[in-house]
XYZ file of C-alpha atoms in Angstrom:
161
model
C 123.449 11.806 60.224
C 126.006 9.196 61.620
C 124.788 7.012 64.027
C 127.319 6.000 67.403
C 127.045 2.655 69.027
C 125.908 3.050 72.896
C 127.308 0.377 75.353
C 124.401 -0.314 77.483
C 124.940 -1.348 81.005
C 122.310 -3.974 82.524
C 123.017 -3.752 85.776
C 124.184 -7.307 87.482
C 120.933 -7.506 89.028
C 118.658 -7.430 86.378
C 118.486 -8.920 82.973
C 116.511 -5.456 81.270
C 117.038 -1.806 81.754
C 113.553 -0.348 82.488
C 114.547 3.519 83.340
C 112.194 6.618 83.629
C 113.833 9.725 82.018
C 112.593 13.709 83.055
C 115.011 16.118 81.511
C 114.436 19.365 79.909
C 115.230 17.862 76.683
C 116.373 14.382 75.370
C 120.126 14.604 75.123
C 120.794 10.938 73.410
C 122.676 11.675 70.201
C 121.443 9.196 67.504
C 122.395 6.073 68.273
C 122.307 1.983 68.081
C 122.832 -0.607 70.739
C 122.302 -4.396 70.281
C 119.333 -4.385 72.633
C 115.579 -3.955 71.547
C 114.154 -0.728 72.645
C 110.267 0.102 73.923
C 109.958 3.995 74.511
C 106.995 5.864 75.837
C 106.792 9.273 75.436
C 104.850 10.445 78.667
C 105.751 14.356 78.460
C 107.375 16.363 75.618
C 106.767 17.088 71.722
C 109.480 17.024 68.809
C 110.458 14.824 66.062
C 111.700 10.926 66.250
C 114.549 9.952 64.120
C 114.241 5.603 63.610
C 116.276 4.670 61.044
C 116.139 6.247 57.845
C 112.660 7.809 59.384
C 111.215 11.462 60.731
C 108.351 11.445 62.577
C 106.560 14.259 64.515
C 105.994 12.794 68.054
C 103.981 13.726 71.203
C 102.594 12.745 74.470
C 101.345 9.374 74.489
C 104.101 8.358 71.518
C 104.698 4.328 71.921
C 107.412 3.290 69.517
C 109.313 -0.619 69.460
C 112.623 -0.678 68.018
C 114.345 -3.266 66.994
C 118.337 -4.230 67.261
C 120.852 -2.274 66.079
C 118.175 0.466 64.739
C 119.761 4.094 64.979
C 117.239 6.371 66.747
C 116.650 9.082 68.518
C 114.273 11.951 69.862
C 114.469 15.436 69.647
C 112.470 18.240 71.811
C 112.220 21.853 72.382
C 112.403 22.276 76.195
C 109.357 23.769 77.865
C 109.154 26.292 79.842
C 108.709 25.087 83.677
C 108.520 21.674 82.680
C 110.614 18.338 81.496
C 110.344 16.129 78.876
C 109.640 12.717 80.336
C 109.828 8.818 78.859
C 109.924 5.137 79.805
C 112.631 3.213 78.392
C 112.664 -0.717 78.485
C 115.676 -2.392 76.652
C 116.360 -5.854 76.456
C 118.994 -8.274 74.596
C 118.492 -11.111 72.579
C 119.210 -13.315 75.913
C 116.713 -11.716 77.848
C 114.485 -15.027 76.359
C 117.075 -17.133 77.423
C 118.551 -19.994 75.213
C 116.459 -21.923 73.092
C 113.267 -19.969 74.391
C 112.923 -17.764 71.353
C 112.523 -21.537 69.324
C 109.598 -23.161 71.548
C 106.902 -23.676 69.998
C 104.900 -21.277 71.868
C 107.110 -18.646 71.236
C 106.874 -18.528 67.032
C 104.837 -14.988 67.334
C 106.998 -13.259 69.377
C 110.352 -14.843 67.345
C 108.348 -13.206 64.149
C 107.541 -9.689 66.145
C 111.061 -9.701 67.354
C 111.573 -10.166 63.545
C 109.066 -7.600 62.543
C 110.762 -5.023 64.841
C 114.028 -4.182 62.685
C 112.488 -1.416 61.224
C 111.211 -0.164 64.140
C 107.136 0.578 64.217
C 104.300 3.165 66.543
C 102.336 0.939 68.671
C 99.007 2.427 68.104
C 95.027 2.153 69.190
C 93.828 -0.162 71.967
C 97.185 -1.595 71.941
C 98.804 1.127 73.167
C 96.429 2.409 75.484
C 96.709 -1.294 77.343
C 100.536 -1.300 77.306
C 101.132 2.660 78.573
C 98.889 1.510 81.370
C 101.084 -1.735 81.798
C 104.372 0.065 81.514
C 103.926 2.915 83.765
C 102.948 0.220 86.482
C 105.499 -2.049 85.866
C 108.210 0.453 87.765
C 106.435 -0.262 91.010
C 106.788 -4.304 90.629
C 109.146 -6.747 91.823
C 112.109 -7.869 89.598
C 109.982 -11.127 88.946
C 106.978 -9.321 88.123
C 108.591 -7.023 86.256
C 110.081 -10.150 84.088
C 106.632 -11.582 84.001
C 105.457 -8.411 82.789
C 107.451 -8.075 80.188
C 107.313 -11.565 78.881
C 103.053 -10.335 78.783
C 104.081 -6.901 76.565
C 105.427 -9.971 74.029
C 102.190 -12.139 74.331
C 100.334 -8.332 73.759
C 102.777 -7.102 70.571
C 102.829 -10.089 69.177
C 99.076 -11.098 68.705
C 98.259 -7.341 67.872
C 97.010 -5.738 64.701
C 98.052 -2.399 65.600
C 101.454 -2.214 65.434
């Protein structure tokens, strides 16, 4: 399967796309974009294609991809209801210049690292961030920044990943 590159469009007002998808069944083709990708599956069932990878996934599915990673998901519709995710994507500027090299930042430059392969966020770690994502729609841009700047601190002191 041939990946396509996907232009995505960060809207002028925000520096991350954070979008909620309901459809009756994930139409993305596979694909790659520069940005890093966080996807939550909260309804639907089907296989995950990440790379050279094919996973079964489910409700509850927490993946992190990295750049450039060709991926996709594909469903069976349901009957009577939609498939639904959370979608955060960020570029590599989304830190800023010169943040990724602080000091204080060395774990998340190494998960950022970790992430070209793509990996399921699993166990307590996952049950703390679905909780975090799903709220983070209702927040301000800043606390939605601040927010994700915490998923970072979260990924990249976590064992389950």
């Amino acid at each position: 399967m041939k990946a396509v590159f996907e232009q995505l469009n960060t809207e002028q007002s925000s520096s991350f796309i954070l979008r909620q998808f309901d459809v009756p069944k994930f139409d993305a083709p596979f694909h790659f974009h520069p940005e890093y990708e966080m996807t939550l599956i909260l309804k639907g069932e089907g296989q995950r294609y990440i790379g050279q990878q094919v996973n079964e996934f489910f409700a509850g599915d927490l993946v992190f991809l990295g750049a450039n990673l060709p991926h996709c998901w594909v469903n069976q519709p349901l009957e009577n209801e939609n498939a639904s995710a959370i979608v955060i994507q960020f570029g590599e500027l989304f830190l800023g210049k010169g943040i990724i090299d602080l000091p204080e930042m060395q774990k998340v430059k190494a998960f950022l690292e970790k992430s070209k392969s793509g990996f399921e966020i699993v166990g307590q770690t996952k049950e703390i961030l679905t909780e975090k994502i799903v709220a983070l729609q209702l927040k301000t841009p800043l606390q939605k920044i601040a927010g994700l700047l915490e998923f970072f601190d979260i990924l990249s002191n976590s064992t389950e990943i």
